[in-house]
Tab-separated table of C-alpha atoms in Angstrom:
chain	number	residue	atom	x	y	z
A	1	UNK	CA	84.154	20.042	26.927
A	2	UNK	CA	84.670	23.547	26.431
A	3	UNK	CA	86.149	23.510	22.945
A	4	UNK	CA	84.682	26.135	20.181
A	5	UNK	CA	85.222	25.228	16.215
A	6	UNK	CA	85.296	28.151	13.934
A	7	UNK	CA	85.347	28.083	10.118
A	8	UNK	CA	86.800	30.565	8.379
A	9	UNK	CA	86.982	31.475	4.948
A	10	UNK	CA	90.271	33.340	3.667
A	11	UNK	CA	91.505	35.053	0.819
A	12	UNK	CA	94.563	33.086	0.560
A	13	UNK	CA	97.549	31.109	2.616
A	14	UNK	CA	98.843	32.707	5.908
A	15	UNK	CA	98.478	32.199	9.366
A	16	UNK	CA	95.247	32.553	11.241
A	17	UNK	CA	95.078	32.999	15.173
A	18	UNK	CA	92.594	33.677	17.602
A	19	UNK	CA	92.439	34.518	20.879
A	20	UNK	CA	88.858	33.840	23.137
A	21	UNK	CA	87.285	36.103	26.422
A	22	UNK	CA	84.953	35.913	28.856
A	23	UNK	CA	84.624	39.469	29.981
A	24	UNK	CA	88.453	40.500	31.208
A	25	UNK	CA	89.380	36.527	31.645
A	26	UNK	CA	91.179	34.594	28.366
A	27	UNK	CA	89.345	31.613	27.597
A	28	UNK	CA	91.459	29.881	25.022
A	29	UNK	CA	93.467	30.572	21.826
A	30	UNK	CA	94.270	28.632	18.717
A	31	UNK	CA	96.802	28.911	15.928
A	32	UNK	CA	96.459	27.493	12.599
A	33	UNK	CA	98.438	27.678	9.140
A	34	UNK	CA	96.138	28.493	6.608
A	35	UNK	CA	96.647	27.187	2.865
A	36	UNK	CA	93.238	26.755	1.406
A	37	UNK	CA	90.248	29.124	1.519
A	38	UNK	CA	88.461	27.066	3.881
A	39	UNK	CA	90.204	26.544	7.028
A	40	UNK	CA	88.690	25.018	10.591
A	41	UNK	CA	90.203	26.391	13.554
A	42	UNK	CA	89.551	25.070	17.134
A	43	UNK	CA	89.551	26.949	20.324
A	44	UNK	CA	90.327	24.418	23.603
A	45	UNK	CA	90.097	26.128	26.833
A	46	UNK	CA	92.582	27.162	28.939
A	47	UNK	CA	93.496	25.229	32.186
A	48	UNK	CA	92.552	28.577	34.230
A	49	UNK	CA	89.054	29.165	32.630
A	50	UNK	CA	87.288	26.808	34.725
A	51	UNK	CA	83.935	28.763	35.881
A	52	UNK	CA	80.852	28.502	33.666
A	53	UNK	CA	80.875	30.887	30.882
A	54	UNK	CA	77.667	31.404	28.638
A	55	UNK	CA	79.148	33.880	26.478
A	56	UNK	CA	82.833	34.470	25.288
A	57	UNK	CA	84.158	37.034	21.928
A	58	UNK	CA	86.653	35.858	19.768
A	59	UNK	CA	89.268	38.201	18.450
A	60	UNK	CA	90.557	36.478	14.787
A	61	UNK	CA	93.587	37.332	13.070
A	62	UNK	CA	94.814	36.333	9.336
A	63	UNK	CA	98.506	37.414	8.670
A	64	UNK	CA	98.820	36.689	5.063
A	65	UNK	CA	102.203	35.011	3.599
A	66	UNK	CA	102.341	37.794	0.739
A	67	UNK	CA	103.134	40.195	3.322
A	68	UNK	CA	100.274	41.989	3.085
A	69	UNK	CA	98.396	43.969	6.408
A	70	UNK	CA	96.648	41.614	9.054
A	71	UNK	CA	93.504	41.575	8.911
A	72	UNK	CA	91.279	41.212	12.451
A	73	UNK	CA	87.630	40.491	12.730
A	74	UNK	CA	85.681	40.077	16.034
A	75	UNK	CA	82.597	37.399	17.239
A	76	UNK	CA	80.694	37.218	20.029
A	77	UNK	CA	79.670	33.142	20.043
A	78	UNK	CA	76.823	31.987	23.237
A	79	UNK	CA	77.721	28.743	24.343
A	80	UNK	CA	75.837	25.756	24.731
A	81	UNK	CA	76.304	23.409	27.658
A	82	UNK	CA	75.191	19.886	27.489
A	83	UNK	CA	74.600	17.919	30.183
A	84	UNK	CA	74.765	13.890	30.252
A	85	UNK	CA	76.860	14.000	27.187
A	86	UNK	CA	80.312	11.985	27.257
């Protein structure tokens, strides 16, 4: 269905975001509030990024609430297409 579940650890509360490619095209983007350590974060595709895509990289950012620096990390994830599954 095109959706992509990360789970992040972080080193406190703040806001996490995350923005998904394929190649030059956006895939999706999420944005989350983050108060535990252990946050999940899902990625839903956007309405343009209809055409297959096998691979995307995920650009992750954690602004915490203390006012400290962002911090960015990047992923490359494969995807996995299923077929038959509803």
């Amino acid at each position: 269905r095109g959706r992509v579940r990360l789970r992040l650890r972080t080193s406190g509360s703040g806001t996490l975001s995350a923005v998904a490619r394929a190649g030059r095209y956006r895939y999706g983007s999420a944005k989350r509030t983050a108060h535990a350590l252990v946050t999940s974060l899902l990625i839903r595709r956007d309405r343009h990024a209809r055409r297959r895509v096998t691979r995307i990289t995920i650009i992750v950012t954690f602004r915490p609430s203390t006012g400290a620096r962002p911090v960015r990390r990047k992923v490359t994830v494969a995807l996995v297409h299923r077929r038959g599954r509803r």
